[in-house]
Amino acid sequence: MNFSITEENYIKNIYHLQQQSELVNTNSLAFELQTKPASVTDMLKKLQIKNLLDYEKYKGFRLTNKGNKVAINIVRRHRLWEFFLVTKLGFEWDKVHSIAEELEHVSNQELIQKLDRFLNHPQIDPHGDPIPDGNGKIPIIHQLSIADVIENKKVIVSSVANQSPAILELLNHYHINIGTEIKINQRFSFDRSIEIKVGKYAPCIISELVAKNIFVHHE
Amino acid sequence: MNFSITEENYIKNIYHLQQQSELVNTNSLAFELQTKPASVTDMLKKLQIKNLLDYEKYKGFRLTNKGNKVAINIVRRHRLWEFFLVTKLGFEWDKVHSIAEELEHVSNQELIQKLDRFLNHPQIDPHGDPIPDGNGKIPIIHQLSIADVIENKKVIVSSVANQSPAILELLNHYHINIGTEIKINQRFSFDRSIEIKVGKYAPCIISELVAKNIFVHHE
DNA sequence: ATTTATTTTTAGACAAATCTAAAAAATATA
DNA sequence: TATATTTTTTAGATTTGTCTAAAAATAAAT
Ligand SMILES: [Mn+2]
Ligand SMILES: [Mn+2]
Ligand SMILES: [Mn+2]
Ligand SMILES: [Mn+2]
């Protein structure tokens, strides 16, 4: 089944609000979507008729199983595009959300499948959020900062805590990007600096401060 | 100024019809957009008010300078995405049009600029049509088949005449794709086969039939 | 337990884009 | 030139998504 862009935006935002509280209420969804409560009520009825929403007047609402599946698919598209924008087009982390907000509605199945393969099946988006797979499974991934990774482990960069231009400049210099594979070689006790190997580049040393700001995951 | 998806589809299709005849008429646009003439008339009025269209009742219509600029920008986005879909995601030529039909409406300037750079500023889309540059300039490029290229020339693959799975299989084997750089080494008179060098791969020989089906351009 | 305040829903209107059916204009034909 | 045909436009209705203002339900406060 196919949904309008508006419907998709409602579905996705209900999904996100559900992560915080069991039942979602009209006002908070209206705020999230920058619209009026009356408009939300109208759409709730429509989503209920399409079996995407469990909704009782005045009591709040939540997505049905079907609705959840649709939502997760939209989230998948959104985060894959975000990953693409950062790793392939060189966007900074804070610029990609609004663009992905549009791209997520291009809902050709084969497109997303091929994009996923092209990006090498990434598991975490540039903001550190998990990317659901094609079956709607959301990977549970424990991220940790490089400062906490044991020696000789290979990890993948998933996000960066401090997103200032200053750290960005440094990371570019190290060839470190979202999705980059890094091997932790050894830790030096004097200043807790760490020798790492970034992709196929020669090993280099990063400071403890940098290490603490880079979040990574295994596999 | 920003336009709705519907407006953009009208503008782009008027642009294309203009390439064939000076003035565009209501019926042919309606046919192109799979809609009714009455709907077209409504939109014509709207586009005229926005100074995108020169329109006189019953006389036909054409885009203004402003309208043309908008149209060319949409065409640019459409063809860049088509190029992306084929060269990066591995879509076949005949599958990309409908997807690009949606992607073309994501109209973030920086996105298109970065996509263009990522793709290495391609000049021809997978169907052999020119890609307008950021200033709206449309490159005039003479394409020719590899069979007609003189020896020792470097060329870029722009399109393939025969798009059957059979030739596709062969081209994949040769690592030939849209946008691939090819150097024509020498021609063998016995069967008119041609030795070429594809990208950084070792030189190989293609038959005259294959050569005739691959269209290329210089630079 | 009332009163007050907040949240949610309804009623009715509106803009964008579409449609059908009928009228008007332009073309083609006799 | 008069008539028939085709093309285009108008008139009026519909669908989707939105809004404001008012009513109804729920929650909080006295
Ligand atoms: Mn969105
Ligand atoms: Mn994200
Ligand atoms: Mn389109
Ligand atoms: Mn094309």
Short mmCIF file of C-alpha atoms (C1' of nucleotides) and ligand atoms in Angstrom, two decimals:
data_model
loop_
_atom_site.label_atom_id
_atom_site.label_comp_id
_atom_site.label_asym_id
_atom_site.label_seq_id
_atom_site.Cartn_x
_atom_site.Cartn_y
_atom_site.Cartn_z
CA MET A 1 0.00 0.00 0.00
CA ASN A 2 1.12 3.53 -0.78
CA PHE A 3 0.83 6.60 1.41
CA SER A 4 0.93 10.32 0.78
CA ILE A 5 3.88 12.38 1.95
CA THR A 6 1.67 13.94 4.60
CA GLU A 7 0.49 10.57 5.87
CA GLU A 8 4.07 9.35 6.02
CA ASN A 9 5.17 12.35 8.05
CA TYR A 10 2.36 11.75 10.53
CA ILE A 11 3.15 8.04 10.79
CA LYS A 12 6.85 8.62 11.35
CA ASN A 13 6.30 11.26 14.00
CA ILE A 14 3.79 9.13 15.88
CA TYR A 15 6.40 6.37 15.83
CA HIS A 16 9.04 8.64 17.34
CA LEU A 17 6.73 9.97 20.04
CA GLN A 18 5.83 6.39 20.95
CA GLN A 19 9.45 5.74 21.90
CA GLN A 20 9.00 8.18 24.77
CA SER A 21 5.51 7.36 26.01
CA GLU A 22 3.18 4.43 25.46
CA LEU A 23 0.27 6.54 24.25
CA VAL A 24 0.67 9.61 22.07
CA ASN A 25 -1.53 12.69 22.50
CA THR A 26 -2.88 15.12 19.95
CA ASN A 27 -1.11 18.25 21.16
CA SER A 28 2.40 16.84 21.17
CA LEU A 29 1.99 15.43 17.67
CA ALA A 30 0.62 18.77 16.48
CA PHE A 31 3.66 20.50 17.98
CA GLU A 32 6.06 18.01 16.38
CA LEU A 33 4.47 18.47 12.94
CA GLN A 34 4.16 22.25 13.28
CA THR A 35 0.44 22.05 12.70
CA LYS A 36 -2.82 22.55 14.62
CA PRO A 37 -4.49 19.95 16.89
CA ALA A 38 -7.64 20.08 14.75
CA SER A 39 -5.67 18.99 11.71
CA VAL A 40 -4.14 16.15 13.69
CA THR A 41 -7.55 14.86 14.75
CA ASP A 42 -8.64 14.77 11.11
CA MET A 43 -5.62 12.72 10.13
CA LEU A 44 -5.99 10.35 13.09
CA LYS A 45 -9.38 9.29 11.77
CA LYS A 46 -7.92 8.67 8.35
CA LEU A 47 -5.05 6.59 9.71
CA GLN A 48 -7.46 4.60 11.86
CA ILE A 49 -9.62 3.75 8.86
CA LYS A 50 -6.49 2.51 7.06
CA ASN A 51 -5.72 0.25 10.04
CA LEU A 52 -2.50 2.04 10.84
CA LEU A 53 -3.63 3.49 14.15
CA ASP A 54 -5.29 2.36 17.39
CA TYR A 55 -7.24 5.42 18.35
CA GLU A 56 -9.95 6.12 20.90
CA LYS A 57 -11.41 9.59 21.09
CA TYR A 58 -9.93 11.67 23.90
CA LYS A 59 -7.86 8.69 25.11
CA GLY A 60 -4.74 8.99 22.95
CA PHE A 61 -3.44 6.78 20.16
CA ARG A 62 -0.67 4.46 19.01
CA LEU A 63 0.37 2.72 15.81
CA THR A 64 -0.92 -0.77 15.01
CA ASN A 65 1.55 -3.48 14.00
CA LYS A 66 0.91 -2.53 10.42
CA GLY A 67 1.47 1.14 11.21
CA ASN A 68 4.70 0.34 13.01
CA LYS A 69 6.03 -1.57 10.02
CA VAL A 70 5.28 1.35 7.74
CA ALA A 71 6.94 3.76 10.18
CA ILE A 72 10.10 1.68 10.51
CA ASN A 73 10.41 1.59 6.74
CA ILE A 74 10.25 5.38 6.58
CA VAL A 75 12.84 5.63 9.33
CA ARG A 76 15.04 3.22 7.40
CA ARG A 77 14.86 5.35 4.27
CA HIS A 78 15.48 8.52 6.24
CA ARG A 79 18.60 7.21 7.96
CA LEU A 80 20.04 5.54 4.86
CA TRP A 81 19.79 8.85 3.00
CA GLU A 82 21.39 10.67 5.94
CA PHE A 83 24.25 8.20 5.86
CA PHE A 84 24.58 8.73 2.11
CA LEU A 85 24.58 12.51 2.40
CA VAL A 86 27.35 12.50 5.00
CA THR A 87 29.62 9.73 3.76
CA LYS A 88 29.25 10.15 0.01
CA LEU A 89 28.32 13.77 -0.59
CA GLY A 90 30.35 15.21 2.28
CA PHE A 91 27.55 16.98 4.12
CA GLU A 92 28.06 17.81 7.78
CA TRP A 93 25.95 15.98 10.34
CA ASP A 94 23.72 18.89 11.22
CA LYS A 95 22.72 19.69 7.63
CA VAL A 96 21.33 16.36 6.50
CA HIS A 97 18.14 15.97 8.48
CA SER A 98 15.97 18.37 6.50
CA ILE A 99 17.11 16.95 3.16
CA ALA A 100 16.48 13.37 4.29
CA GLU A 101 13.06 14.58 5.41
CA GLU A 102 12.24 14.90 1.70
CA LEU A 103 14.24 12.01 0.29
CA GLU A 104 12.59 9.55 2.69
CA HIS A 105 9.35 9.85 0.71
CA VAL A 106 10.81 8.47 -2.51
CA SER A 107 9.58 5.01 -1.74
CA ASN A 108 10.81 2.75 -4.51
CA GLN A 109 11.73 -0.58 -2.92
CA GLU A 110 14.53 -1.38 -5.33
CA LEU A 111 16.02 2.08 -4.86
CA ILE A 112 16.38 1.61 -1.12
CA GLN A 113 17.70 -1.91 -1.53
CA LYS A 114 20.38 -0.77 -3.96
CA LEU A 115 21.22 2.31 -1.91
CA ASP A 116 21.68 0.06 1.13
CA ARG A 117 24.06 -2.19 -0.79
CA PHE A 118 25.94 0.79 -2.25
CA LEU A 119 26.48 2.13 1.27
CA ASN A 120 27.60 -1.31 2.45
CA HIS A 121 24.62 -1.98 4.70
CA PRO A 122 25.34 0.64 7.35
CA GLN A 123 23.86 -0.03 10.79
CA ILE A 124 24.05 3.42 12.37
CA ASP A 125 23.18 6.81 10.97
CA PRO A 126 25.34 9.94 11.33
CA HIS A 127 23.55 10.88 14.55
CA GLY A 128 24.23 7.51 16.17
CA ASP A 129 20.73 6.13 15.58
CA PRO A 130 20.28 2.55 14.35
CA ILE A 131 19.21 1.91 10.75
CA PRO A 132 16.44 -0.72 10.50
CA ASP A 133 17.19 -3.47 7.97
CA GLY A 134 15.00 -4.49 5.03
CA ASN A 135 12.90 -6.72 7.27
CA GLY A 136 12.27 -3.99 9.82
CA LYS A 137 14.76 -5.36 12.33
CA ILE A 138 16.45 -2.62 14.29
CA PRO A 139 20.03 -3.48 15.20
CA ILE A 140 20.87 -3.13 18.87
CA ILE A 141 24.36 -1.83 18.87
CA HIS A 142 26.38 -0.71 21.85
CA GLN A 143 28.38 2.28 20.89
CA LEU A 144 31.38 3.35 22.86
CA SER A 145 34.01 6.01 22.49
CA ILE A 146 37.36 5.02 21.03
CA ALA A 147 38.83 5.81 24.44
CA ASP A 148 37.02 2.71 25.75
CA VAL A 149 37.89 0.24 22.98
CA ILE A 150 40.40 -2.48 23.88
CA GLU A 151 43.59 -2.80 21.87
CA ASN A 152 43.71 -4.63 18.53
CA LYS A 153 39.96 -4.32 17.95
CA LYS A 154 38.52 -3.20 14.64
CA VAL A 155 35.56 -0.83 14.92
CA ILE A 156 33.37 1.37 12.72
CA VAL A 157 32.84 5.07 13.36
CA SER A 158 29.16 5.74 14.01
CA SER A 159 28.96 9.29 15.29
CA VAL A 160 30.91 12.17 16.77
CA ALA A 161 29.88 13.83 20.03
CA ASN A 162 31.39 17.25 19.46
CA GLN A 163 30.37 18.46 16.02
CA SER A 164 32.29 21.74 15.98
CA PRO A 165 34.17 22.87 12.87
CA ALA A 166 37.35 22.50 14.93
CA ILE A 167 37.01 18.76 15.48
CA LEU A 168 35.68 18.32 11.95
CA GLU A 169 38.88 19.84 10.57
CA LEU A 170 40.96 17.40 12.59
CA LEU A 171 38.87 14.38 11.65
CA ASN A 172 39.14 15.24 7.97
CA HIS A 173 42.89 15.39 8.43
CA TYR A 174 42.84 11.89 9.94
CA HIS A 175 40.51 10.70 7.12
CA ILE A 176 37.96 9.77 9.75
CA ASN A 177 34.33 9.85 8.66
CA ILE A 178 31.06 8.20 9.59
CA GLY A 179 31.30 4.56 8.53
CA THR A 180 35.12 4.53 8.47
CA GLU A 181 36.79 1.39 9.78
CA ILE A 182 39.37 1.97 12.49
CA LYS A 183 41.73 -0.47 14.20
CA ILE A 184 42.87 0.45 17.69
CA ASN A 185 46.58 -0.41 17.84
CA GLN A 186 47.83 0.70 21.26
CA ARG A 187 47.28 3.11 24.08
CA PHE A 188 50.09 5.25 25.50
CA SER A 189 49.90 5.71 29.26
CA PHE A 190 51.82 9.00 29.37
CA ASP A 191 48.99 11.13 27.91
CA ARG A 192 46.46 8.39 27.13
CA SER A 193 46.90 9.04 23.42
CA ILE A 194 46.01 6.17 21.13
CA GLU A 195 47.58 4.83 17.98
CA ILE A 196 44.95 3.89 15.43
CA LYS A 197 44.89 2.68 11.85
CA VAL A 198 42.30 4.43 9.71
CA GLY A 199 41.22 2.39 6.70
CA LYS A 200 44.27 1.75 4.56
CA TYR A 201 46.21 4.78 5.74
CA ALA A 202 49.38 4.54 7.79
CA PRO A 203 48.82 4.36 11.56
CA CYS A 204 48.50 7.64 13.40
CA ILE A 205 48.08 8.88 16.95
CA ILE A 206 45.04 10.70 18.32
CA SER A 207 44.72 12.49 21.64
CA GLU A 208 42.50 11.26 24.46
CA LEU A 209 40.19 14.21 23.89
CA VAL A 210 39.63 13.24 20.27
CA ALA A 211 39.22 9.56 21.21
CA LYS A 212 36.51 10.41 23.73
CA ASN A 213 34.54 12.27 21.09
CA ILE A 214 34.51 9.54 18.47
CA PHE A 215 31.82 6.91 18.97
CA VAL A 216 32.22 3.54 17.34
CA HIS A 217 30.64 0.11 17.16
CA HIS A 218 31.84 -3.40 16.33
CA GLU A 219 31.41 -5.40 13.11
CA MET B 1 11.04 31.00 -5.38
CA ASN B 2 9.69 27.53 -4.61
CA PHE B 3 7.22 25.48 -6.60
CA SER B 4 4.97 22.55 -5.80
CA ILE B 5 5.71 19.12 -7.22
CA THR B 6 2.71 19.49 -9.51
CA GLU B 7 3.83 22.88 -10.79
CA GLU B 8 7.30 21.50 -11.43
CA ASN B 9 5.92 18.59 -13.44
CA TYR B 10 3.88 20.98 -15.57
CA ILE B 11 6.84 23.31 -16.11
CA LYS B 12 9.20 20.51 -17.08
CA ASN B 13 6.74 18.96 -19.53
CA ILE B 14 5.99 22.28 -21.18
CA TYR B 15 9.75 22.70 -21.59
CA HIS B 16 10.08 19.33 -23.30
CA LEU B 17 7.14 19.95 -25.64
CA GLN B 18 8.65 23.29 -26.60
CA GLN B 19 11.70 21.49 -28.01
CA GLN B 20 9.40 20.08 -30.69
CA SER B 21 7.16 23.00 -31.52
CA GLU B 22 7.36 26.71 -30.80
CA LEU B 23 3.94 26.93 -29.16
CA VAL B 24 2.53 24.23 -26.90
CA ASN B 25 -1.15 23.33 -26.89
CA THR B 26 -3.43 22.21 -24.11
CA ASN B 27 -4.27 18.75 -25.37
CA SER B 28 -0.71 17.56 -25.89
CA LEU B 29 0.33 18.74 -22.44
CA ALA B 30 -2.69 17.01 -20.94
CA PHE B 31 -1.69 13.81 -22.72
CA GLU B 32 1.91 14.11 -21.55
CA LEU B 33 0.86 14.61 -17.93
CA GLN B 34 -1.84 11.95 -18.05
CA THR B 35 -4.47 14.45 -17.01
CA LYS B 36 -7.50 16.25 -18.48
CA PRO B 37 -7.38 19.40 -20.63
CA ALA B 38 -9.57 21.23 -18.12
CA SER B 39 -6.98 20.66 -15.39
CA VAL B 40 -4.25 21.95 -17.68
CA THR B 41 -6.13 25.18 -18.36
CA ASP B 42 -6.42 25.79 -14.62
CA MET B 43 -2.71 25.36 -14.13
CA LEU B 44 -1.84 27.53 -17.13
CA LYS B 45 -3.54 30.46 -15.45
CA LYS B 46 -1.61 29.85 -12.28
CA LEU B 47 1.73 29.66 -14.08
CA GLN B 48 0.93 32.83 -16.01
CA ILE B 49 0.24 34.74 -12.80
CA LYS B 50 3.61 33.59 -11.48
CA ASN B 51 5.28 34.95 -14.63
CA LEU B 52 6.45 31.54 -15.73
CA LEU B 53 4.25 31.32 -18.81
CA ASP B 54 3.31 33.39 -21.85
CA TYR B 55 -0.27 32.37 -22.41
CA GLU B 56 -3.08 33.66 -24.56
CA LYS B 57 -6.46 31.98 -24.39
CA TYR B 58 -7.05 29.59 -27.28
CA LYS B 59 -3.71 30.59 -28.87
CA GLY B 60 -1.27 28.25 -27.11
CA PHE B 61 1.50 28.97 -24.62
CA ARG B 62 5.25 28.89 -23.94
CA LEU B 63 7.55 29.39 -20.98
CA THR B 64 8.93 32.85 -20.21
CA ASN B 65 12.68 33.28 -19.64
CA LYS B 66 12.04 32.80 -15.96
CA GLY B 67 9.99 29.67 -16.65
CA ASN B 68 12.72 28.27 -18.85
CA LYS B 69 15.33 28.73 -16.15
CA VAL B 70 13.17 26.88 -13.66
CA ALA B 71 12.56 24.08 -16.18
CA ILE B 72 16.23 23.64 -16.98
CA ASN B 73 16.99 23.34 -13.29
CA ILE B 74 14.45 20.55 -12.93
CA VAL B 75 15.88 18.79 -15.98
CA ARG B 76 19.34 19.12 -14.45
CA ARG B 77 18.22 17.48 -11.21
CA HIS B 78 16.39 14.74 -13.10
CA ARG B 79 19.38 13.79 -15.24
CA LEU B 80 21.92 14.00 -12.42
CA TRP B 81 19.83 11.56 -10.39
CA GLU B 82 19.48 9.27 -13.40
CA PHE B 83 23.24 9.28 -13.80
CA PHE B 84 23.62 8.51 -10.11
CA LEU B 85 21.14 5.65 -10.22
CA VAL B 86 22.89 3.97 -13.13
CA THR B 87 26.56 4.56 -12.31
CA LYS B 88 26.46 4.31 -8.52
CA LEU B 89 23.50 2.13 -7.65
CA GLY B 90 23.75 -0.14 -10.68
CA PHE B 91 20.26 0.41 -12.08
CA GLU B 92 19.64 -0.39 -15.70
CA TRP B 93 18.91 2.49 -18.06
CA ASP B 94 15.26 1.75 -18.54
CA LYS B 95 14.44 1.63 -14.83
CA VAL B 96 15.68 5.01 -13.69
CA HIS B 97 13.29 7.46 -15.27
CA SER B 98 10.35 6.95 -12.92
CA ILE B 99 12.54 7.14 -9.83
CA ALA B 100 14.25 10.31 -11.05
CA GLU B 101 10.76 11.65 -11.67
CA GLU B 102 10.39 11.78 -7.89
CA LEU B 103 13.95 12.63 -6.87
CA GLU B 104 14.00 15.66 -9.17
CA HIS B 105 11.63 17.46 -6.80
CA VAL B 106 14.01 17.44 -3.85
CA SER B 107 15.23 20.90 -4.60
CA ASN B 108 17.96 21.69 -2.10
CA GLN B 109 20.62 23.69 -3.95
CA GLU B 110 23.55 22.37 -1.94
CA LEU B 111 22.36 18.79 -2.44
CA ILE B 112 22.48 19.08 -6.22
CA GLN B 113 25.79 20.90 -6.13
CA LYS B 114 27.38 18.18 -4.00
CA LEU B 115 25.76 15.40 -6.01
CA ASP B 116 27.18 16.93 -9.18
CA ARG B 117 30.66 17.03 -7.67
CA PHE B 118 30.32 13.47 -6.34
CA LEU B 119 29.42 12.26 -9.82
CA ASN B 120 32.34 14.20 -11.29
CA HIS B 121 30.24 16.75 -13.19
CA PRO B 122 28.75 14.40 -15.78
CA GLN B 123 27.65 16.00 -19.05
CA ILE B 124 25.37 13.33 -20.47
CA ASP B 125 22.69 11.27 -18.78
CA PRO B 126 22.23 7.49 -19.28
CA HIS B 127 19.87 8.09 -22.21
CA GLY B 128 22.37 10.27 -24.04
CA ASP B 129 20.72 13.58 -23.11
CA PRO B 130 22.84 16.54 -22.02
CA ILE B 131 22.91 17.56 -18.33
CA PRO B 132 22.58 21.34 -17.87
CA ASP B 133 25.21 22.84 -15.58
CA GLY B 134 24.59 24.91 -12.47
CA ASN B 135 24.18 28.07 -14.54
CA GLY B 136 21.63 26.51 -16.85
CA LYS B 137 24.08 26.05 -19.70
CA ILE B 138 23.33 22.93 -21.73
CA PRO B 139 26.47 21.30 -23.12
CA ILE B 140 26.40 20.62 -26.84
CA ILE B 141 28.17 17.32 -27.22
CA HIS B 142 28.56 15.23 -30.34
CA GLN B 143 28.24 11.62 -29.47
CA LEU B 144 29.54 8.90 -31.72
CA SER B 145 29.82 5.16 -31.49
CA ILE B 146 33.16 3.66 -30.51
CA ALA B 147 33.31 2.22 -34.01
CA ASP B 148 33.81 5.78 -35.30
CA VAL B 149 36.41 7.01 -32.82
CA ILE B 150 39.93 7.47 -34.14
CA GLU B 151 42.81 5.57 -32.55
CA ASN B 152 44.51 6.78 -29.36
CA LYS B 153 41.56 8.95 -28.33
CA LYS B 154 40.18 8.96 -24.81
CA VAL B 155 36.39 9.11 -24.60
CA ILE B 156 33.61 8.80 -22.03
CA VAL B 157 30.73 6.35 -22.37
CA SER B 158 27.45 8.27 -22.54
CA SER B 159 24.83 5.74 -23.59
CA VAL B 160 24.24 2.33 -25.11
CA ALA B 161 21.99 1.80 -28.10
CA ASN B 162 20.98 -1.80 -27.48
CA GLN B 163 19.85 -2.14 -23.90
CA SER B 164 19.19 -5.87 -23.88
CA PRO B 165 20.26 -8.05 -20.94
CA ALA B 166 22.62 -9.79 -23.37
CA ILE B 167 24.73 -6.71 -24.10
CA LEU B 168 24.46 -5.62 -20.49
CA GLU B 169 26.06 -8.87 -19.40
CA LEU B 170 28.93 -8.33 -21.79
CA LEU B 171 29.45 -4.69 -20.80
CA ASN B 172 29.58 -5.64 -17.14
CA HIS B 173 32.23 -8.17 -18.01
CA TYR B 174 34.26 -5.44 -19.73
CA HIS B 175 33.65 -3.09 -16.74
CA ILE B 176 32.00 -0.66 -19.12
CA ASN B 177 29.38 1.61 -17.61
CA ILE B 178 27.86 5.02 -18.25
CA GLY B 179 30.54 7.59 -17.43
CA THR B 180 33.42 5.14 -17.81
CA GLU B 181 36.55 6.47 -19.51
CA ILE B 182 37.75 4.43 -22.45
CA LYS B 183 40.88 4.77 -24.58
CA ILE B 184 40.69 3.44 -28.13
CA ASN B 185 44.01 1.69 -28.76
CA GLN B 186 43.80 0.14 -32.21
CA ARG B 187 41.46 -1.22 -34.80
CA PHE B 188 41.99 -4.66 -36.40
CA SER B 189 41.07 -4.80 -40.07
CA PHE B 190 40.36 -8.54 -40.18
CA ASP B 191 37.04 -8.36 -38.27
CA ARG B 192 37.03 -4.64 -37.41
CA SER B 193 37.41 -5.52 -33.73
CA ILE B 194 38.90 -2.82 -31.54
CA GLU B 195 41.36 -2.91 -28.67
CA ILE B 196 40.32 -0.56 -25.89
CA LYS B 197 41.52 0.28 -22.42
CA VAL B 198 38.70 0.58 -19.89
CA GLY B 199 39.61 2.75 -16.90
CA LYS B 200 42.57 1.18 -15.17
CA TYR B 201 41.95 -2.34 -16.38
CA ALA B 202 44.21 -4.17 -18.80
CA PRO B 203 43.43 -3.55 -22.49
CA CYS B 204 40.82 -5.79 -24.07
CA ILE B 205 39.23 -6.35 -27.45
CA ILE B 206 35.60 -5.71 -28.35
CA SER B 207 33.77 -6.77 -31.49
CA GLU B 208 32.56 -4.32 -34.11
CA LEU B 209 28.97 -5.05 -33.09
CA VAL B 210 29.66 -4.07 -29.50
CA ALA B 211 31.60 -0.99 -30.61
CA LYS B 212 28.69 0.20 -32.73
CA ASN B 213 26.36 0.00 -29.77
CA ILE B 214 28.44 2.02 -27.35
CA PHE B 215 28.07 5.77 -27.70
CA VAL B 216 30.74 8.04 -26.33
CA HIS B 217 31.81 11.68 -26.20
CA HIS B 218 35.08 13.53 -25.72
CA GLU B 219 36.48 15.15 -22.56
"C1'" DA C 1 -18.10 18.54 44.59
"C1'" DT C 2 -18.02 22.52 42.00
"C1'" DT C 3 -15.52 25.55 39.43
"C1'" DT C 4 -11.63 26.46 36.37
"C1'" DA C 5 -8.33 25.30 33.04
"C1'" DT C 6 -6.59 22.30 29.56
"C1'" DT C 7 -7.02 19.12 25.91
"C1'" DT C 8 -9.43 17.30 22.22
"C1'" DT C 9 -12.95 17.19 18.91
"C1'" DT C 10 -16.51 19.11 15.75
"C1'" DA C 11 -18.38 22.39 12.48
"C1'" DG C 12 -17.63 25.03 8.75
"C1'" DA C 13 -14.57 27.44 5.60
"C1'" DC C 14 -10.56 27.55 2.40
"C1'" DA C 15 -6.64 26.57 -0.98
"C1'" DA C 16 -4.57 23.28 -4.28
"C1'" DA C 17 -5.35 20.11 -7.73
"C1'" DT C 18 -8.36 17.37 -9.94
"C1'" DC C 19 -12.67 15.84 -12.48
"C1'" DT C 20 -17.22 15.87 -15.61
"C1'" DA C 21 -20.36 18.18 -18.39
"C1'" DA C 22 -21.50 22.03 -20.96
"C1'" DA C 23 -20.34 26.35 -23.42
"C1'" DA C 24 -17.35 29.00 -26.42
"C1'" DA C 25 -13.82 29.56 -29.77
"C1'" DA C 26 -11.07 28.00 -33.51
"C1'" DT C 27 -10.49 24.72 -37.51
"C1'" DA C 28 -11.86 21.89 -41.00
"C1'" DT C 29 -15.23 20.44 -44.37
"C1'" DA C 30 -18.77 20.61 -47.61
"C1'" DT D 1 -20.26 30.77 -46.68
"C1'" DA D 2 -22.58 27.79 -43.78
"C1'" DT D 3 -22.07 23.56 -41.19
"C1'" DA D 4 -19.62 20.10 -38.70
"C1'" DT D 5 -15.67 18.81 -35.92
"C1'" DT D 6 -12.05 19.57 -32.81
"C1'" DT D 7 -9.87 22.18 -29.27
"C1'" DT D 8 -10.06 24.90 -25.38
"C1'" DT D 9 -12.22 27.09 -21.67
"C1'" DT D 10 -15.73 27.72 -17.99
"C1'" DA D 11 -18.89 26.24 -14.34
"C1'" DG D 12 -19.52 23.56 -10.66
"C1'" DA D 13 -18.31 19.52 -7.84
"C1'" DT D 14 -14.79 16.58 -5.29
"C1'" DT D 15 -10.66 15.14 -2.59
"C1'" DT D 16 -6.82 16.14 0.45
"C1'" DG D 17 -5.01 18.71 3.90
"C1'" DT D 18 -5.27 22.76 6.33
"C1'" DC D 19 -7.31 26.50 9.35
"C1'" DT D 20 -10.36 29.23 13.04
"C1'" DA D 21 -13.85 29.36 16.29
"C1'" DA D 22 -16.85 27.05 19.18
"C1'" DA D 23 -18.39 22.92 21.69
"C1'" DA D 24 -17.43 18.79 24.38
"C1'" DA D 25 -14.67 15.97 27.26
"C1'" DT D 26 -11.06 15.41 30.55
"C1'" DA D 27 -7.97 16.94 34.20
"C1'" DA D 28 -6.67 20.17 37.87
"C1'" DA D 29 -7.69 23.30 41.52
"C1'" DT D 30 -10.34 25.28 45.01
MN MN E 1 9.46 13.80 5.74
MN MN E 2 19.41 10.82 11.98
MN MN E 3 8.52 14.61 -11.58
MN MN E 4 17.13 10.72 -19.13
#
